[in-house]
């Protein structure tokens, strides 16, 4: 485990106390770890969506899709 010191805006701590978030965790480190894991997942999902959007505009990807569709067009006509 790595130890880091963090500085929080007073309003963040106040809001955590006000909404009872601190009681949901065994300690503050657990709260921070859970929050950071959730943020990482969100960032990874945003990155993935950006990569998909970029791929949708990539001429090579579009050509590969067209080629695969053409190769399997016979299967579409069997229904």
PDB file of C-alpha atoms in Angstrom:
ATOM      1  CA  UNK A   1       0.000   0.000   0.000  1.00  0.00           C
ATOM      2  CA  UNK A   2       1.207   3.487  -0.842  1.00  0.00           C
ATOM      3  CA  UNK A   3       0.654   6.404   1.505  1.00  0.00           C
ATOM      4  CA  UNK A   4      -0.158   9.813   0.048  1.00  0.00           C
ATOM      5  CA  UNK A   5      -1.185  13.057   1.668  1.00  0.00           C
ATOM      6  CA  UNK A   6      -4.134  14.854   0.131  1.00  0.00           C
ATOM      7  CA  UNK A   7      -5.519  18.334   0.651  1.00  0.00           C
ATOM      8  CA  UNK A   8      -9.271  18.758   0.492  1.00  0.00           C
ATOM      9  CA  UNK A   9     -11.395  21.792   0.063  1.00  0.00           C
ATOM     10  CA  UNK A  10     -13.328  22.392   3.301  1.00  0.00           C
ATOM     11  CA  UNK A  11     -16.608  22.154   1.412  1.00  0.00           C
ATOM     12  CA  UNK A  12     -15.817  18.630   0.258  1.00  0.00           C
ATOM     13  CA  UNK A  13     -15.271  17.396   3.798  1.00  0.00           C
ATOM     14  CA  UNK A  14     -18.330  19.296   5.021  1.00  0.00           C
ATOM     15  CA  UNK A  15     -20.499  17.747   2.305  1.00  0.00           C
ATOM     16  CA  UNK A  16     -19.138  14.272   3.034  1.00  0.00           C
ATOM     17  CA  UNK A  17     -20.076  14.688   6.682  1.00  0.00           C
ATOM     18  CA  UNK A  18     -23.440  16.298   5.880  1.00  0.00           C
ATOM     19  CA  UNK A  19     -24.622  13.518   3.592  1.00  0.00           C
ATOM     20  CA  UNK A  20     -23.307  10.739   5.828  1.00  0.00           C
ATOM     21  CA  UNK A  21     -20.769   9.435   3.329  1.00  0.00           C
ATOM     22  CA  UNK A  22     -18.075   9.052   5.988  1.00  0.00           C
ATOM     23  CA  UNK A  23     -20.195   6.543   7.925  1.00  0.00           C
ATOM     24  CA  UNK A  24     -20.447   4.247   4.895  1.00  0.00           C
ATOM     25  CA  UNK A  25     -16.751   3.415   5.010  1.00  0.00           C
ATOM     26  CA  UNK A  26     -14.556   1.900   7.688  1.00  0.00           C
ATOM     27  CA  UNK A  27     -12.047   4.741   7.290  1.00  0.00           C
ATOM     28  CA  UNK A  28     -11.229   7.732   5.134  1.00  0.00           C
ATOM     29  CA  UNK A  29      -8.672   5.785   3.101  1.00  0.00           C
ATOM     30  CA  UNK A  30     -11.362   3.339   2.022  1.00  0.00           C
ATOM     31  CA  UNK A  31     -13.611   6.205   0.923  1.00  0.00           C
ATOM     32  CA  UNK A  32     -10.801   7.755  -1.125  1.00  0.00           C
ATOM     33  CA  UNK A  33      -9.851   4.403  -2.669  1.00  0.00           C
ATOM     34  CA  UNK A  34     -13.438   3.642  -3.691  1.00  0.00           C
ATOM     35  CA  UNK A  35     -13.920   7.145  -5.105  1.00  0.00           C
ATOM     36  CA  UNK A  36     -10.693   6.923  -7.098  1.00  0.00           C
ATOM     37  CA  UNK A  37     -11.553   3.457  -8.448  1.00  0.00           C
ATOM     38  CA  UNK A  38     -14.929   4.761  -9.624  1.00  0.00           C
ATOM     39  CA  UNK A  39     -13.266   7.798 -11.226  1.00  0.00           C
ATOM     40  CA  UNK A  40     -10.726   5.583 -12.988  1.00  0.00           C
ATOM     41  CA  UNK A  41     -13.534   3.408 -14.374  1.00  0.00           C
ATOM     42  CA  UNK A  42     -15.333   6.518 -15.637  1.00  0.00           C
ATOM     43  CA  UNK A  43     -12.160   7.863 -17.283  1.00  0.00           C
ATOM     44  CA  UNK A  44     -11.450   4.473 -18.891  1.00  0.00           C
ATOM     45  CA  UNK A  45     -15.011   4.354 -20.257  1.00  0.00           C
ATOM     46  CA  UNK A  46     -14.667   7.901 -21.616  1.00  0.00           C
ATOM     47  CA  UNK A  47     -11.349   6.935 -23.250  1.00  0.00           C
ATOM     48  CA  UNK A  48     -12.926   3.829 -24.776  1.00  0.00           C
ATOM     49  CA  UNK A  49     -15.833   5.846 -26.175  1.00  0.00           C
ATOM     50  CA  UNK A  50     -13.387   8.383 -27.634  1.00  0.00           C
ATOM     51  CA  UNK A  51     -11.396   5.561 -29.277  1.00  0.00           C
ATOM     52  CA  UNK A  52     -14.584   4.105 -30.776  1.00  0.00           C
ATOM     53  CA  UNK A  53     -15.591   7.540 -32.083  1.00  0.00           C
ATOM     54  CA  UNK A  54     -12.151   7.993 -33.619  1.00  0.00           C
ATOM     55  CA  UNK A  55     -12.258   4.522 -35.173  1.00  0.00           C
ATOM     56  CA  UNK A  56     -15.646   5.316 -36.709  1.00  0.00           C
ATOM     57  CA  UNK A  57     -13.949   8.100 -38.673  1.00  0.00           C
ATOM     58  CA  UNK A  58     -10.801   6.162 -39.598  1.00  0.00           C
ATOM     59  CA  UNK A  59     -10.804   5.331 -43.332  1.00  0.00           C
ATOM     60  CA  UNK A  60      -8.858   2.075 -42.765  1.00  0.00           C
ATOM     61  CA  UNK A  61     -11.348   0.869 -40.165  1.00  0.00           C
ATOM     62  CA  UNK A  62     -14.268   1.803 -42.388  1.00  0.00           C
ATOM     63  CA  UNK A  63     -12.688  -0.062 -45.293  1.00  0.00           C
ATOM     64  CA  UNK A  64     -12.163  -3.141 -43.101  1.00  0.00           C
ATOM     65  CA  UNK A  65     -15.817  -3.037 -42.059  1.00  0.00           C
ATOM     66  CA  UNK A  66     -16.941  -2.673 -45.667  1.00  0.00           C
ATOM     67  CA  UNK A  67     -14.712  -5.589 -46.667  1.00  0.00           C
ATOM     68  CA  UNK A  68     -16.062  -7.848 -43.918  1.00  0.00           C
ATOM     69  CA  UNK A  69     -19.645  -6.898 -44.799  1.00  0.00           C
ATOM     70  CA  UNK A  70     -18.929  -7.739 -48.422  1.00  0.00           C
ATOM     71  CA  UNK A  71     -17.291 -11.059 -47.511  1.00  0.00           C
ATOM     72  CA  UNK A  72     -20.302 -12.102 -45.448  1.00  0.00           C
ATOM     73  CA  UNK A  73     -23.053 -10.603 -47.594  1.00  0.00           C
ATOM     74  CA  UNK A  74     -23.992 -14.114 -48.771  1.00  0.00           C
ATOM     75  CA  UNK A  75     -24.939 -15.015 -45.213  1.00  0.00           C
ATOM     76  CA  UNK A  76     -27.298 -12.056 -44.963  1.00  0.00           C
ATOM     77  CA  UNK A  77     -29.244 -13.205 -48.021  1.00  0.00           C
ATOM     78  CA  UNK A  78     -29.926 -16.692 -46.618  1.00  0.00           C
ATOM     79  CA  UNK A  79     -32.759 -15.448 -44.414  1.00  0.00           C
TER      80      UNK A  79
END
